[in-house]
């Protein structure tokens, strides 16, 4: 499930600030990067299964490896994890309403934190 119109898409920020804001909101990169992109995740273990809130970012300049990148945020997604295949984001998935609400709140907080630095989409 992709979160539409949350106004995080297209926010650009320096890597250090992006990592700080995401971490403050429970979204961690933990090795999910290469030299031109980063993915921030928050894991939810519920009785219904394991879910991930994911925020995809791509470098528009600099290098993620040496922490000099400026990154642009892509469309956030909520996916369900299936062993051993991985995370599915499909429209066929059914996500608990309380989880969707919590993820929307997290994304709103991220937006608010960037706005405090004068950064908006």
N, CA, C and O atoms as a DFTB+ gen file, in Angstrom:
484 C
 N C O
     1  1       0.852      -1.164       0.000
     2  2       0.000       0.000       0.000
     3  2       0.899       1.229       0.000
     4  3       1.742       1.404       0.880
     5  1       0.705       2.062      -0.991
     6  2       1.471       3.295      -1.067
     7  2       0.645       4.435      -0.494
     8  3      -0.557       4.528      -0.742
     9  1       1.294       5.298       0.272
    10  2       0.629       6.439       0.870
    11  2       0.647       7.588      -0.131
    12  3       1.703       8.123      -0.465
    13  1      -0.521       7.948      -0.595
    14  2      -0.661       9.020      -1.578
    15  2      -0.905      10.352      -0.873
    16  3      -1.538      10.417       0.181
    17  1      -0.390      11.395      -1.481
    18  2      -0.677      12.765      -1.047
    19  2      -0.344      13.035       0.416
    20  3      -1.081      13.743       1.103
    21  1       0.748      12.483       0.886
    22  2       1.180      12.773       2.257
    23  2       2.208      13.903       2.272
    24  3       2.743      14.246       3.326
    25  1       2.477      14.465       1.129
    26  2       3.385      15.598       0.930
    27  2       4.804      15.369       1.453
    28  3       5.526      16.327       1.731
    29  1       5.197      14.125       1.585
    30  2       6.604      13.818       1.852
    31  2       7.362      13.643       0.544
    32  3       8.558      13.922       0.452
    33  1       6.639      13.177      -0.459
    34  2       7.268      12.964      -1.753
    35  2       7.900      14.251      -2.241
    36  3       7.323      15.335      -2.151
    37  1       9.091      14.094      -2.754
    38  2       9.860      15.179      -3.355
    39  2      10.506      16.126      -2.357
    40  3      11.123      17.107      -2.772
    41  1      10.390      15.873      -1.059
    42  2      11.186      16.639      -0.100
    43  2      12.639      16.266      -0.350
    44  3      12.964      15.089      -0.503
    45  1      13.498      17.250      -0.389
    46  2      14.932      16.993      -0.527
    47  2      15.637      17.513       0.715
    48  3      15.295      18.568       1.250
    49  1      16.630      16.749       1.163
    50  2      17.366      17.124       2.368
    51  2      18.753      16.499       2.328
    52  3      18.974      15.480       1.675
    53  1      19.673      17.123       3.032
    54  2      21.006      16.552       3.179
    55  2      20.897      15.262       3.983
    56  3      20.037      15.123       4.854
    57  1      21.773      14.337       3.678
    58  2      21.723      12.998       4.261
    59  2      21.721      13.025       5.786
    60  3      20.944      12.303       6.410
    61  1      22.561      13.829       6.387
    62  2      22.671      13.874       7.844
    63  2      21.344      14.284       8.482
    64  3      20.919      13.689       9.473
    65  1      20.689      15.303       7.913
    66  2      19.397      15.747       8.436
    67  2      18.328      14.684       8.202
    68  3      17.509      14.427       9.084
    69  1      18.327      14.071       7.033
    70  2      17.358      13.033       6.705
    71  2      17.458      11.868       7.690
    72  3      16.442      11.394       8.200
    73  1      18.658      11.418       7.952
    74  2      18.869      10.311       8.895
    75  2      18.381      10.708      10.292
    76  3      17.766       9.903      10.991
    77  1      18.656      11.936      10.687
    78  2      18.250      12.414      12.010
    79  2      16.729      12.464      12.145
    80  3      16.179      11.963      13.126
    81  1      16.051      13.060      11.174
    82  2      14.592      13.189      11.233
    83  2      13.930      11.810      11.181
    84  3      13.002      11.538      11.943
    85  1      14.396      10.956      10.301
    86  2      13.811       9.618      10.199
    87  2      14.021       8.845      11.503
    88  3      13.094       8.207      12.002
    89  1      15.235       8.901      12.054
    90  2      15.532       8.195      13.299
    91  2      14.675       8.678      14.454
    92  3      14.226       7.881      15.277
    93  1      14.446       9.988      14.515
    94  2      13.601      10.563      15.562
    95  2      12.192       9.978      15.510
    96  3      11.514       9.895      16.534
    97  1      11.754       9.575      14.329
    98  2      10.408       9.027      14.139
    99  2      10.382       7.507      14.025
   100  3       9.387       6.932      13.583
   101  1      11.478       6.854      14.423
   102  2      11.514       5.396      14.471
   103  2      11.813       4.716      13.150
   104  3      11.676       3.497      13.044
   105  1      12.216       5.471      12.142
   106  2      12.543       4.904      10.833
   107  2      14.056       4.785      10.716
   108  3      14.769       5.785      10.801
   109  1      14.542       3.573      10.522
   110  2      15.971       3.310      10.495
   111  2      16.400       2.778       9.138
   112  3      15.627       2.108       8.452
   113  1      17.632       3.078       8.755
   114  2      18.158       2.599       7.480
   115  2      18.806       1.215       7.642
   116  3      18.579       0.337       6.809
   117  1      19.592       1.010       8.676
   118  2      20.199      -0.288       9.000
   119  2      20.709      -1.065       7.791
   120  3      20.332      -2.219       7.586
   121  1      21.556      -0.441       7.003
   122  2      22.191      -1.139       5.887
   123  2      21.391      -1.155       4.605
   124  3      21.858      -1.712       3.611
   125  1      20.204      -0.568       4.583
   126  2      19.377      -0.560       3.376
   127  2      19.740       0.656       2.520
   128  3      18.936       1.568       2.331
   129  1      20.978       0.639       2.009
   130  2      21.424       1.749       1.181
   131  2      22.426       1.229       0.157
   132  3      23.034       0.174       0.337
   133  1      22.578       1.978      -0.896
   134  2      23.725       1.822      -1.777
   135  2      24.172       3.240      -2.103
   136  3      23.735       4.175      -1.433
   137  1      24.995       3.432      -3.070
   138  2      25.614       4.740      -3.249
   139  2      24.682       5.821      -3.765
   140  3      25.030       7.001      -3.720
   141  1      23.504       5.448      -4.256
   142  2      22.593       6.475      -4.752
   143  2      21.171       6.356      -4.213
   144  3      20.250       6.954      -4.770
   145  1      20.980       5.591      -3.136
   146  2      19.644       5.530      -2.527
   147  2      19.719       4.992      -1.096
   148  3      20.676       4.326      -0.699
   149  1      18.665       5.311      -0.343
   150  2      18.508       4.822       1.027
   151  2      17.043       4.439       1.218
   152  3      16.148       5.030       0.614
   153  1      16.817       3.439       2.070
   154  2      15.462       3.037       2.431
   155  2      15.374       3.031       3.954
   156  3      16.187       2.407       4.636
   157  1      14.384       3.732       4.466
   158  2      14.162       3.789       5.911
   159  2      12.940       2.949       6.253
   160  3      11.898       3.060       5.607
   161  1      13.077       2.100       7.281
   162  2      12.019       1.175       7.674
   163  2      11.648       1.342       9.136
   164  3      12.472       1.706       9.975
   165  1      10.385       1.065       9.413
   166  2       9.914       0.860      10.779
   167  2       9.154      -0.455      10.758
   168  3       8.202      -0.622       9.996
   169  1       9.576      -1.374      11.588
   170  2       8.965      -2.707      11.633
   171  2       7.871      -2.752      12.688
   172  3       8.003      -2.195      13.778
   173  1       6.783      -3.434      12.331
   174  2       5.667      -3.638      13.240
   175  2       5.396      -5.131      13.314
   176  3       5.078      -5.754      12.301
   177  1       5.517      -5.712      14.498
   178  2       5.176      -7.117      14.717
   179  2       3.828      -7.157      15.425
   180  3       3.720      -6.827      16.606
   181  1       2.813      -7.564      14.691
   182  2       1.446      -7.602      15.207
   183  2       0.923      -9.030      15.185
   184  3       1.545      -9.909      14.590
   185  1      -0.201      -9.265      15.822
   186  2      -0.781     -10.610      15.779
   187  2      -1.153     -10.997      14.352
   188  3      -1.193     -12.181      14.018
   189  1      -1.426      -9.990      13.503
   190  2      -1.796     -10.241      12.104
   191  2      -0.587     -10.548      11.219
   192  3      -0.745     -10.989      10.081
   193  1       0.613     -10.316      11.741
   194  2       1.826     -10.580      10.973
   195  2       2.853      -9.477      11.142
   196  3       2.703      -8.597      11.989
   197  1       3.891      -9.531      10.335
   198  2       4.964      -8.531      10.362
   199  2       4.761      -7.572       9.193
   200  3       4.528      -7.979       8.055
   201  1       4.858      -6.282       9.515
   202  2       4.658      -5.225       8.520
   203  2       5.826      -4.252       8.581
   204  3       6.498      -4.117       9.604
   205  1       6.048      -3.579       7.458
   206  2       7.090      -2.564       7.382
   207  2       6.532      -1.291       6.774
   208  3       5.910      -1.315       5.712
   209  1       6.760      -0.177       7.461
   210  2       6.566       1.134       6.861
   211  2       7.895       1.479       6.216
   212  3       8.928       1.469       6.885
   213  1       7.883       1.784       4.920
   214  2       9.115       2.066       4.182
   215  2       9.052       3.439       3.544
   216  3       8.042       3.834       2.963
   217  1      10.165       4.158       3.670
   218  2      10.318       5.443       3.000
   219  2      11.541       5.316       2.098
   220  3      12.663       5.125       2.567
   221  1      11.297       5.427       0.796
   222  2      12.350       5.286      -0.208
   223  2      12.932       6.659      -0.521
   224  3      12.194       7.631      -0.682
   225  1      14.259       6.737      -0.607
   226  2      14.939       7.991      -0.924
   227  2      15.991       7.726      -1.988
   228  3      16.630       6.674      -1.991
   229  1      16.169       8.685      -2.890
   230  2      17.201       8.551      -3.913
   231  2      18.069       9.801      -3.909
   232  3      17.584      10.913      -3.701
   233  1      19.367       9.597      -4.143
   234  2      20.322      10.702      -4.138
   235  2      20.151      11.527      -5.408
   236  3      20.064      10.988      -6.511
   237  1      20.105      12.837      -5.233
   238  2      20.086      13.719      -6.394
   239  2      21.451      14.373      -6.588
   240  3      21.727      14.952      -7.639
   241  1      22.299      14.277      -5.571
   242  2      23.694      14.708      -5.684
   243  2      24.476      14.072      -4.542
   244  3      23.903      13.635      -3.544
   245  1      25.782      14.028      -4.706
   246  2      26.635      13.468      -3.666
   247  2      26.614      11.949      -3.653
   248  3      26.160      11.306      -4.600
   249  1      27.116      11.389      -2.558
   250  2      27.333       9.953      -2.432
   251  2      26.885       9.494      -1.053
   252  3      27.385       9.983      -0.040
   253  1      25.949       8.562      -1.011
   254  2      25.452       8.038       0.260
   255  2      26.578       7.371       1.044
   256  3      26.630       7.477       2.269
   257  1      27.479       6.684       0.343
   258  2      28.563       5.959       1.000
   259  2      29.481       6.839       1.819
   260  3      29.958       6.416       2.872
   261  1      29.740       8.055       1.362
   262  2      30.601       8.936       2.158
   263  2      29.803      10.023       2.873
   264  3      30.357      11.028       3.318
   265  1      28.495       9.803       2.975
   266  2      27.570      10.654       3.747
   267  2      27.518      12.097       3.247
   268  3      27.341      13.028       4.033
   269  1      27.672      12.273       1.938
   270  2      27.642      13.619       1.361
   271  2      26.437      13.837       0.458
   272  3      26.392      14.822      -0.278
   273  1      25.469      12.945       0.499
   274  2      24.350      12.992      -0.447
   275  2      23.277      14.002      -0.044
   276  3      23.060      14.292       1.133
   277  1      22.632      14.512      -1.059
   278  2      21.353      15.206      -0.907
   279  2      20.342      14.243      -1.502
   280  3      20.479      13.820      -2.650
   281  1      19.319      13.895      -0.713
   282  2      18.363      12.874      -1.134
   283  2      16.972      13.438      -1.299
   284  3      16.589      14.405      -0.640
   285  1      16.220      12.814      -2.195
   286  2      14.822      13.165      -2.437
   287  2      13.965      11.992      -1.962
   288  3      14.241      10.836      -2.286
   289  1      12.931      12.304      -1.198
   290  2      12.041      11.271      -0.672
   291  2      11.044      10.849      -1.751
   292  3      10.467      11.682      -2.450
   293  1      10.858       9.534      -1.865
   294  2       9.875       8.971      -2.783
   295  2       8.568       8.686      -2.061
   296  3       8.337       9.170      -0.953
   297  1       7.730       7.910      -2.691
   298  2       6.404       7.588      -2.146
   299  2       6.548       6.552      -1.024
   300  3       7.046       5.454      -1.271
   301  1       6.120       6.880       0.208
   302  2       6.176       5.916       1.308
   303  2       5.220       4.746       1.063
   304  3       4.205       4.887       0.380
   305  1       5.565       3.590       1.637
   306  2       4.751       2.389       1.432
   307  2       4.638       1.603       2.731
   308  3       5.495       1.684       3.612
   309  1       3.559       0.844       2.821
   310  2       3.348      -0.107       3.906
   311  2       3.249      -1.478       3.264
   312  3       2.454      -1.690       2.348
   313  1       4.064      -2.413       3.751
   314  2       4.051      -3.743       3.177
   315  2       3.976      -4.815       4.242
   316  3       4.336      -4.593       5.398
   317  1       3.500      -5.989       3.833
   318  2       3.438      -7.146       4.734
   319  2       4.555      -8.100       4.356
   320  3       4.807      -8.365       3.180
   321  1       5.216      -8.609       5.385
   322  2       6.337      -9.521       5.171
   323  2       5.846     -10.956       5.094
   324  3       5.052     -11.405       5.920
   325  1       6.338     -11.672       4.074
   326  2       6.043     -13.091       3.905
   327  2       7.359     -13.851       3.826
   328  3       8.185     -13.589       2.952
   329  1       7.547     -14.783       4.736
   330  2       8.738     -15.621       4.695
   331  2       8.528     -16.711       3.659
   332  3       7.444     -17.295       3.634
   333  1       9.468     -17.016       2.824
   334  2      10.800     -16.452       2.600
   335  2      10.838     -15.456       1.444
   336  3      11.920     -15.124       0.961
   337  1       9.699     -14.981       0.996
   338  2       9.648     -14.177      -0.231
   339  2       9.959     -12.707      -0.037
   340  3      10.502     -12.083      -0.949
   341  1       9.641     -12.130       1.100
   342  2       9.917     -10.720       1.329
   343  2       8.652      -9.911       1.563
   344  3       7.620     -10.442       1.974
   345  1       8.754      -8.623       1.293
   346  2       7.683      -7.681       1.598
   347  2       6.819      -7.451       0.363
   348  3       7.324      -7.219      -0.735
   349  1       5.506      -7.522       0.568
   350  2       4.531      -7.287      -0.509
   351  2       3.782      -5.996      -0.218
   352  3       3.316      -5.773       0.900
   353  1       3.669      -5.146      -1.237
   354  2       2.973      -3.863      -1.094
   355  2       1.657      -3.839      -1.859
   356  3       0.992      -2.803      -1.901
   357  1       1.275      -4.934      -2.453
   358  2       0.158      -4.996      -3.390
   359  2      -1.166      -4.496      -2.869
   360  3      -1.420      -4.448      -1.666
   361  1      -1.996      -4.128      -3.812
   362  2      -3.335      -3.646      -3.482
   363  2      -4.220      -4.773      -2.958
   364  3      -5.269      -4.511      -2.369
   365  1      -3.811      -6.025      -3.166
   366  2      -4.582      -7.165      -2.666
   367  2      -4.397      -7.376      -1.167
   368  3      -5.169      -8.096      -0.535
   369  1      -3.367      -6.744      -0.603
   370  2      -3.088      -6.904       0.821
   371  2      -4.137      -6.159       1.647
   372  3      -4.638      -5.108       1.247
   373  1      -4.451      -6.726       2.798
   374  2      -5.360      -6.081       3.740
   375  2      -4.523      -5.676       4.949
   376  3      -3.878      -6.511       5.583
   377  1      -4.546      -4.385       5.254
   378  2      -3.752      -3.867       6.361
   379  2      -4.669      -3.447       7.501
   380  3      -5.701      -2.817       7.267
   381  1      -4.296      -3.795       8.748
   382  2      -5.105      -3.387       9.895
   383  2      -5.257      -1.865       9.935
   384  3      -4.281      -1.135       9.762
   385  1      -6.467      -1.399      10.160
   386  2      -6.751       0.044      10.158
   387  2      -5.912       0.780      11.188
   388  3      -5.412       1.870      10.913
   389  1      -5.750       0.194      12.378
   390  2      -4.956       0.861      13.416
   391  2      -3.505       1.035      12.978
   392  3      -2.860       2.016      13.348
   393  1      -2.992       0.092      12.197
   394  2      -1.626       0.193      11.695
   395  2      -1.517       1.295      10.640
   396  3      -0.569       2.081      10.655
   397  1      -2.474       1.350       9.738
   398  2      -2.484       2.402       8.715
   399  2      -2.540       3.771       9.381
   400  3      -1.823       4.688       8.980
   401  1      -3.389       3.914      10.398
   402  2      -3.488       5.189      11.122
   403  2      -2.174       5.554      11.795
   404  3      -1.754       6.710      11.756
   405  1      -1.525       4.574      12.410
   406  2      -0.245       4.835      13.068
   407  2       0.818       5.267      12.056
   408  3       1.592       6.189      12.313
   409  1       0.847       4.596      10.908
   410  2       1.818       4.951       9.866
   411  2       1.554       6.353       9.326
   412  3       2.492       7.114       9.089
   413  1       0.282       6.697       9.132
   414  2      -0.055       8.044       8.668
   415  2       0.393       9.090       9.676
   416  3       0.843      10.168       9.291
   417  1       0.275       8.782      10.961
   418  2       0.725       9.714      12.002
   419  2       2.241       9.869      11.979
   420  3       2.755      10.979      12.122
   421  1       2.952       8.770      11.800
   422  2       4.417       8.829      11.709
   423  2       4.834       9.707      10.530
   424  3       5.715      10.556      10.669
   425  1       4.205       9.507       9.374
   426  2       4.545      10.295       8.189
   427  2       4.207      11.774       8.398
   428  3       4.942      12.646       7.935
   429  1       3.108      12.062       9.087
   430  2       2.755      13.457       9.396
   431  2       3.809      14.080      10.306
   432  3       4.160      15.249      10.146
   433  1       4.312      13.298      11.263
   434  2       5.357      13.804      12.162
   435  2       6.656      14.070      11.409
   436  3       7.346      15.050      11.685
   437  1       6.988      13.200      10.459
   438  2       8.190      13.415       9.639
   439  2       8.039      14.721       8.869
   440  3       8.962      15.535       8.831
   441  1       6.886      14.916       8.260
   442  2       6.626      16.147       7.497
   443  2       6.771      17.368       8.401
   444  3       7.387      18.362       8.017
   445  1       6.202      17.288       9.597
   446  2       6.264      18.396      10.553
   447  2       7.708      18.681      10.954
   448  3       8.106      19.841      11.061
   449  1       8.485      17.636      11.176
   450  2       9.888      17.821      11.555
   451  2      10.690      18.498      10.449
   452  3      11.525      19.359      10.727
   453  1      10.442      18.112       9.190
   454  2      11.129      18.779       8.095
   455  2      10.680      20.239       7.978
   456  3      11.494      21.121       7.704
   457  1       9.390      20.490       8.184
   458  2       8.876      21.859       8.113
   459  2       9.539      22.757       9.166
   460  3       9.735      23.950       8.935
   461  1       9.882      22.179      10.319
   462  2      10.561      22.942      11.355
   463  2      11.943      23.419      10.892
   464  3      12.476      24.398      11.415
   465  1      12.513      22.722       9.911
   466  2      13.795      23.138       9.304
   467  2      13.572      23.984       8.053
   468  3      14.528      24.342       7.365
   469  1      12.320      24.303       7.761
   470  2      12.010      25.097       6.575
   471  2      12.015      24.290       5.291
   472  3      12.144      24.854       4.204
   473  1      11.875      22.962       5.403
   474  2      11.909      22.088       4.241
   475  2      10.507      21.525       4.007
   476  3       9.943      20.847       4.866
   477  1       9.967      21.814       2.846
   478  2       8.657      21.286       2.472
   479  2       8.711      20.781       1.034
   480  3       9.612      21.128       0.271
   481  1       7.733      19.958       0.680
   482  2       7.682      19.392      -0.667
   483  2       7.317      20.446      -1.690
   484  3       7.228      20.146      -2.880
